[in-house]
mmCIF file of C-alpha atoms in Angstrom:
data_model
loop_
_atom_site.group_PDB
_atom_site.id
_atom_site.type_symbol
_atom_site.label_atom_id
_atom_site.label_comp_id
_atom_site.label_asym_id
_atom_site.label_seq_id
_atom_site.Cartn_x
_atom_site.Cartn_y
_atom_site.Cartn_z
ATOM 1 C CA MET Q 1 33.373 -6.624 -20.518
ATOM 2 C CA ASN Q 2 32.126 -7.065 -24.077
ATOM 3 C CA ASN Q 3 28.820 -8.295 -25.533
ATOM 4 C CA LYS Q 4 29.956 -11.924 -25.650
ATOM 5 C CA GLU Q 5 30.884 -11.905 -21.961
ATOM 6 C CA LEU Q 6 27.609 -10.147 -21.131
ATOM 7 C CA GLN Q 7 25.698 -12.866 -23.011
ATOM 8 C CA ARG Q 8 27.489 -15.628 -21.083
ATOM 9 C CA LEU Q 9 26.921 -13.825 -17.773
ATOM 10 C CA THR Q 10 23.209 -13.416 -18.519
ATOM 11 C CA GLU Q 11 22.843 -17.092 -19.467
ATOM 12 C CA SER Q 12 24.624 -18.236 -16.296
ATOM 13 C CA ILE Q 13 22.562 -15.949 -14.010
ATOM 14 C CA SER Q 14 19.383 -17.183 -15.667
ATOM 15 C CA GLU Q 15 20.274 -20.838 -15.160
ATOM 16 C CA ASN Q 16 21.687 -20.476 -11.628
ATOM 17 C CA LEU Q 17 19.146 -18.050 -10.152
ATOM 18 C CA PHE Q 18 15.962 -18.717 -12.150
ATOM 19 C CA ASN Q 19 16.615 -22.375 -13.158
ATOM 20 C CA LYS Q 20 15.566 -21.445 -16.708
ATOM 21 C CA LYS Q 21 17.441 -20.935 -19.963
ATOM 22 C CA PHE Q 22 17.937 -17.521 -21.506
ATOM 23 C CA LYS Q 23 17.401 -18.105 -25.242
ATOM 24 C CA HIS Q 24 17.744 -14.583 -26.595
ATOM 25 C CA LYS Q 25 20.424 -11.885 -26.819
ATOM 26 C CA ALA Q 26 21.910 -9.662 -24.148
ATOM 27 C CA TYR Q 27 24.080 -6.761 -25.257
ATOM 28 C CA PHE Q 28 25.334 -3.315 -24.309
ATOM 29 C CA ASN Q 29 23.505 -0.306 -25.738
ATOM 30 C CA ASN Q 30 25.520 2.920 -25.434
ATOM 31 C CA ARG Q 31 22.491 5.029 -26.413
ATOM 32 C CA LEU Q 32 20.718 4.346 -23.108
ATOM 33 C CA ARG Q 33 20.822 7.462 -20.946
ATOM 34 C CA THR Q 34 18.322 7.327 -18.100
ATOM 35 C CA THR Q 35 18.014 3.606 -17.458
ATOM 36 C CA GLY Q 36 20.416 0.866 -16.438
ATOM 37 C CA GLY Q 37 18.910 -1.652 -18.799
ATOM 38 C CA ARG Q 38 15.733 -2.737 -20.513
ATOM 39 C CA TYR Q 39 13.890 -5.837 -21.607
ATOM 40 C CA LEU Q 40 12.457 -5.577 -25.115
ATOM 41 C CA LEU Q 41 8.982 -7.129 -25.326
ATOM 42 C CA LYS Q 42 8.977 -7.852 -29.069
ATOM 43 C CA SER Q 43 12.442 -9.344 -29.528
ATOM 44 C CA HIS Q 44 12.857 -10.607 -25.914
ATOM 45 C CA ASN Q 45 16.408 -9.222 -25.892
ATOM 46 C CA ILE Q 46 18.000 -7.468 -22.941
ATOM 47 C CA GLU Q 47 19.966 -4.234 -23.341
ATOM 48 C CA VAL Q 48 22.346 -2.957 -20.665
ATOM 49 C CA ASN Q 49 23.707 0.570 -20.306
ATOM 50 C CA ASN Q 50 27.483 0.272 -20.748
ATOM 51 C CA LYS Q 51 28.014 3.384 -18.600
ATOM 52 C CA GLN Q 52 26.741 1.402 -15.603
ATOM 53 C CA PHE Q 53 29.578 -1.088 -16.109
ATOM 54 C CA GLU Q 54 32.155 1.671 -16.644
ATOM 55 C CA THR Q 55 31.030 3.570 -13.533
ATOM 56 C CA TYR Q 56 30.051 0.829 -11.063
ATOM 57 C CA GLY Q 57 31.540 -2.412 -12.423
ATOM 58 C CA THR Q 58 30.348 -5.987 -12.742
ATOM 59 C CA LYS Q 59 28.210 -5.976 -9.562
ATOM 60 C CA ALA Q 60 25.938 -3.279 -11.035
ATOM 61 C CA VAL Q 61 25.609 -5.192 -14.319
ATOM 62 C CA ILE Q 62 24.674 -8.372 -12.430
ATOM 63 C CA ASP Q 63 21.943 -6.475 -10.540
ATOM 64 C CA ILE Q 64 20.609 -5.008 -13.795
ATOM 65 C CA ILE Q 65 20.589 -8.444 -15.446
ATOM 66 C CA LYS Q 66 18.688 -9.948 -12.488
ATOM 67 C CA HIS Q 67 16.072 -7.202 -12.765
ATOM 68 C CA GLU Q 68 15.665 -7.575 -16.521
ATOM 69 C CA LEU Q 69 15.544 -11.375 -16.281
ATOM 70 C CA CYS Q 70 12.574 -11.019 -13.921
ATOM 71 C CA HIS Q 71 10.765 -9.127 -16.697
ATOM 72 C CA TYR Q 72 11.946 -11.673 -19.284
ATOM 73 C CA HIS Q 73 10.879 -14.881 -17.553
ATOM 74 C CA LEU Q 74 7.555 -13.530 -16.283
ATOM 75 C CA HIS Q 75 6.653 -12.140 -19.714
ATOM 76 C CA LEU Q 76 7.412 -15.431 -21.454
ATOM 77 C CA GLU Q 77 5.343 -17.316 -18.857
ATOM 78 C CA GLY Q 78 2.379 -14.972 -19.369
ATOM 79 C CA LYS Q 79 2.508 -13.654 -15.796
ATOM 80 C CA GLY Q 80 2.597 -10.076 -14.520
ATOM 81 C CA TYR Q 81 5.958 -8.720 -15.701
ATOM 82 C CA GLN Q 82 5.475 -5.006 -14.992
ATOM 83 C CA HIS Q 83 6.927 -3.259 -11.938
ATOM 84 C CA ARG Q 84 3.510 -2.848 -10.320
ATOM 85 C CA ASP Q 85 2.519 -6.524 -10.673
ATOM 86 C CA LYS Q 86 2.495 -8.878 -7.701
ATOM 87 C CA ASP Q 87 4.343 -11.599 -9.660
ATOM 88 C CA PHE Q 88 7.168 -9.208 -10.525
ATOM 89 C CA LYS Q 89 7.533 -7.932 -6.956
ATOM 90 C CA GLU Q 90 7.595 -11.470 -5.596
ATOM 91 C CA LEU Q 91 10.181 -12.757 -8.102
ATOM 92 C CA SER Q 92 12.358 -9.680 -7.527
ATOM 93 C CA ARG Q 93 12.298 -10.310 -3.784
ATOM 94 C CA ILE Q 94 13.144 -14.006 -4.191
ATOM 95 C CA THR Q 95 16.048 -13.417 -6.596
ATOM 96 C CA GLY Q 96 17.375 -10.287 -4.896
ATOM 97 C CA ALA Q 97 16.876 -8.166 -8.005
ATOM 98 C CA PRO Q 98 16.984 -4.457 -7.112
ATOM 99 C CA ARG Q 99 14.190 -2.106 -8.103
ATOM 100 C CA TYR Q 100 16.532 0.659 -9.305
ATOM 101 C CA CYS Q 101 20.149 0.971 -10.400
ATOM 102 C CA SER Q 102 22.543 3.667 -9.211
ATOM 103 C CA ALA Q 103 22.371 7.002 -11.004
ATOM 104 C CA ILE Q 104 25.298 7.809 -13.275
ATOM 105 C CA THR Q 105 24.923 11.577 -12.969
ATOM 106 C CA ASN Q 106 23.106 13.428 -10.240
ATOM 107 C CA TYR Q 107 20.508 16.145 -10.729
ATOM 108 C CA GLU Q 108 22.965 18.983 -10.006
ATOM 109 C CA ASP Q 109 25.206 17.918 -12.880
ATOM 110 C CA ARG Q 110 22.285 17.876 -15.306
ATOM 111 C CA VAL Q 111 20.866 21.329 -14.381
ATOM 112 C CA LYS Q 112 20.855 23.741 -17.325
ATOM 113 C CA HIS Q 113 18.462 26.471 -16.166
ATOM 114 C CA VAL Q 114 18.351 28.396 -12.891
ATOM 115 C CA TYR Q 115 15.386 30.604 -12.021
ATOM 116 C CA GLN Q 116 14.985 33.047 -9.159
ATOM 117 C CA CYS Q 117 11.836 34.559 -7.688
ATOM 118 C CA ASN Q 118 11.935 38.362 -7.914
ATOM 119 C CA HIS Q 119 9.803 38.630 -4.749
ATOM 120 C CA CYS Q 120 11.313 36.209 -2.189
ATOM 121 C CA GLY Q 121 14.614 35.337 -3.921
ATOM 122 C CA THR Q 122 14.145 31.546 -3.883
ATOM 123 C CA GLU Q 123 16.219 29.750 -6.540
ATOM 124 C CA PHE Q 124 14.867 26.893 -8.671
ATOM 125 C CA LYS Q 125 17.183 24.607 -10.641
ATOM 126 C CA ARG Q 126 15.701 22.862 -13.655
ATOM 127 C CA ILE Q 127 16.938 20.562 -16.404
ATOM 128 C CA ARG Q 128 14.267 21.727 -18.816
ATOM 129 C CA LYS Q 129 13.344 25.278 -19.682
ATOM 130 C CA VAL Q 130 10.335 26.692 -17.814
ATOM 131 C CA ASN Q 131 7.731 29.039 -19.292
ATOM 132 C CA THR Q 132 8.082 32.034 -16.945
ATOM 133 C CA GLN Q 133 4.870 33.554 -18.315
ATOM 134 C CA LYS Q 134 2.841 30.654 -16.876
ATOM 135 C CA MET Q 135 4.932 29.340 -13.985
ATOM 136 C CA VAL Q 136 5.279 31.227 -10.709
ATOM 137 C CA CYS Q 137 7.251 30.778 -7.495
ATOM 138 C CA GLY Q 138 6.037 27.812 -5.439
ATOM 139 C CA VAL Q 139 6.808 29.637 -2.210
ATOM 140 C CA CYS Q 140 5.170 33.039 -2.651
ATOM 141 C CA SER Q 141 3.626 32.982 -6.172
ATOM 142 C CA GLY Q 142 6.048 35.699 -7.309
ATOM 143 C CA LYS Q 143 7.371 36.130 -10.874
ATOM 144 C CA LEU Q 144 10.306 33.930 -11.945
ATOM 145 C CA ILE Q 145 13.365 35.334 -13.706
ATOM 146 C CA GLU Q 146 15.908 33.126 -15.490
ATOM 147 C CA ILE Q 147 19.392 33.709 -14.047
ATOM 148 C CA CYS Q 148 21.250 31.314 -16.360
#
């Protein structure tokens, strides 16, 4: 799927599911890492993570577009477009837009640092580095040592 096909798909979902036109741009953004897509408030464009399409296919992209179109249409109508707003929750339920997309990589694959308590031996896996001078074991309050 390319950007032109994504644009057509977004326009058709908007007309068929929301009965409203999508008048802005929808495109893939390969710099997105932690999100499936996003609605840009200033430009009103929708960006989709191309890794979602590569990993999960068209069904995942359709779900992401539905979710982002909920933000889009509610924002343009001046209603509550944020996840916590009643309007957003209601429109998501009506259209079948999911709250989250599937993760591309799991936590275990992203772990870079492993710490072990020198008192009880409990291991802690972390993506980010932890300050072992300040942080202690959550089980026994022992000192943490970085294994790798």
